[in-house]
Amino acid sequence: MSSAAARPFPGELIRGLRSAAEPRSSFVSVRRLSVVSFPLAFQWFSWPKSRSPLRPVRSQQPQQQQQQQEEAVDLAVLPQGLREIISLFQSVSDPKAKYQQLLHYGGRLPPLDPRYKTEEHRVRGCVSQVWVRAFPDPGDPAAVRFEADSDSALTKGLAALLVLGLSGAPAPAIARIPPEFVHLLGLRQSLTPSRNNGFLNMLKLMQLKALQLYAQGGGDPATNSASGEEIASSDGSIGSVITEVPEGREANSGVNGNRVDHRPALTSIQEVSEVNLDAVDDISPAPTGGSGGRAARIRERLQRELLPLELELEDISYQHAGHAGVRGSSDGETHYNLRIVSKEFEGKTLVKRHRLVYDLLQEELQTGLHALSIVAKTPSEVGMK
Amino acid sequence: MGFVRNIPSTSTHHSLSDLVFPLVSQRLPHRRSLNTSPRAGGEGAQPLSAFASSTSSSTASSSPSLSSSQERTGSPSLGDLVRPDFPILHQDVNDFKLVYLDNAATSQKPFAVLKSLSEYYETYNSNVHRGIHYLSSKATDAYEQARVKVAAFVNASEPREIVFTRNATEAINLVAYSWGLSNIKSGDEIILSVAEHHSAIVPWQFVAQKTGAVLKFVELTTEEVPDIKQLKGLISNKTKIVVVHHVSNALGSLLPVDEIAHWAHAVGAKILVDACQSVPHMAVDVQELDADFLVASSHKMCGPTGVGFLYGKISLLSAMPPFLGGGEMIADVFEDYSTYAEPPSRFEAGTPAIGETIGLGAAIDYLSTVGMQRIHDYEKELASYLYDRLKAVPKVHIYGPAPTSTVHRAPLCSFNVENIHPTDIATLLDEQHGVAIRSGHHCAQLLHRRLGISSSARASLHFYNTKEEVDVFIEALKDTISFFSSYL
């Protein structure tokens, strides 16, 4: 049994990702398809062929929607620790062994100090008792650490998984984690919001507690405007999921809770792709606002490291100004479309290409770059030599 | 995998019922419980002695092996016989054959009930009591016929004593709000046991809060059964109503409701019997018990969800104010006030669950065809088999009384395994073995607190379960326990 500390082989990771996605035939680069729904998008996720790629997923059957969400889990949104855990689970195919793995995680979780086993830390509605505690990382004030405990071994395993996977990440990143990632583990875990859904309620409580810490600590409102708004709306829905409300309302907020993270992005599919269709080989100037020069920094970095033959960067933050605007900030510089053609992408899978770009833009991602829609091509792919 | 996965289609052992009703052919004898025929031997009041006679033979079947002590071979059990009638049982869950042992939560439905539902909606769905046209008449007739069937099933003295509700919970609320609020005053006492289902407790908390009445709780004995002596001692002239279960959904114990009713009536108090776990499993006679109110849910007795009933003595119902207001329960409506219909209509506001009620009627027909006595006898045997096999698993603790010659258990066991959380047990039983049991507090938090636990696992059987399924459950449980033991 591999230890949780081992780094996953990229191949395993990709295999795991592919097993959750549909075959690559739908990756054929049509300009519209390259604009995808989630912040920090991946191109490999596919639309069902029967419908227009521009239509939001809302109208689908719940099962199909769940499948869509399964396929659409954007690994880049997940903290590093969680990604490693996912790939570890995916390397184990026997269900019994997965449970053993889960129990193993649970066994590694240190017991929670009894003084934290209070109502304030209790996950509501669990069939077993679960407590969760969040505190700032002593070494890194922006990061959140967790502790948890449960009297049920399997629930403790899930809690351990969340503790290990989420600890050390900043609160906004934690808040963005979609519950659907649990499907990638291959455990049968329902995501239907209900008083009995321990996993979902655990995750929501951890997200809520992380955000509470973040609000207390005081993140920079300007650079974190967009994420701030998302936090506020996530906060609202997270709050209503975990409080004891009648079933119907819970379901609503649960669905909204899942959707809030997606909705602004979903509208961006249409908006952004429409813009893209119009602006073919046009480097649209960034709209006014944003004196930080982020666009220039991004360009400069990418130029230097990737020597692109084509580089188009478009600031589409204004499209998200709605929710950022509520915060009173219109600095923009949070959402971009990037199209880049470079020899550096040769021989690399789409995942690796995106990874490459993200790695180069780490600093931007840490300081308020909220979403990046990437089209990464090699010269031969676009007909150049 | 070392556990029994496949359930053989024919049983190699026999059931008690074969001795009682030797099977010559596969056809089930036609047994209809009619209002006119007196209850055979007062079944509702004599489970104790009935169990006593079968105990001696059932202990012989306590050995884990499938071979029975009976000499004959090849006779299928009642479970084997009726299983084909229940389509839902024949499926795979998580790649294992489904073993459904959560019947105390809800029971499965035979084709007869499903057929009656679709027949209703396909051929004569129409609103009842209102229309004049053909479909409406037919629907009304079938609906009222269901009422007659329920009345006969529990031996009410007339169909008017049956009020259809959404479920037993609503029925108890009906009594609490209607009878309770108009008959209970500050200082009055309401007696309950700590083993009651939340549905039997919470409505009376409302009443106590609104009226200033006091709730008194009967505690458990060391055998983990409500203390009847204490109950008798608690009844005083302040007591207005005693609310007790007939069969406990967690402890599996049966209470002597007829005796309790007697004590209650002696002080002028009423008794409300929660019969959710008894009506589906044995013949219940409200006149024999002399119950003032009795409630049950359709979905636990092979009927559809969405309907249940309240039995109430007509003298009581006639004096009760309405519960829900609306159409159907009125006589005349004016601006400021309305006059109300007679019971049962007075308590049936709005359009009822017509199809489902008719489905309940079909369920009662089916159960009557099988025969409640037969069901009861078979389940007694299942109950001891389950208990004996479960008790033999190391580290398992079963709650409730042990079956003896005088104490009778229902075919359910709430239990815990040392050091393993019941949710873990239930999860793996489901995921790795296809066995469906329940874990939690089974809507009995008071009880669990008294027992000193936060939750328990529960396996509950019905007459379509078999001993083979119990075997699968036990093997799966052992497998699950060893899986966790190696990690904890």
JSON list of C-alpha atoms in Angstrom, two decimals, chain B residues 51 68 85 314 318 336 435 452:
[
{"chain": "B", "resi": 51, "resn": "PHE", "atom": "CA", "xyz": [-44.91, -17.92, 21.79]},
{"chain": "B", "resi": 68, "resn": "SER", "atom": "CA", "xyz": [-33.09, -28.25, 10.80]},
{"chain": "B", "resi": 85, "resn": "ASP", "atom": "CA", "xyz": [-44.79, -11.71, -4.85]},
{"chain": "B", "resi": 314, "resn": "ILE", "atom": "CA", "xyz": [-66.75, 6.53, 17.85]},
{"chain": "B", "resi": 318, "resn": "SER", "atom": "CA", "xyz": [-67.74, 12.32, 17.78]},
{"chain": "B", "resi": 336, "resn": "ASP", "atom": "CA", "xyz": [-67.20, 33.68, 9.88]},
{"chain": "B", "resi": 435, "resn": "VAL", "atom": "CA", "xyz": [-27.24, -6.34, 3.21]},
{"chain": "B", "resi": 452, "resn": "GLY", "atom": "CA", "xyz": [-26.09, 4.85, 27.27]}
]
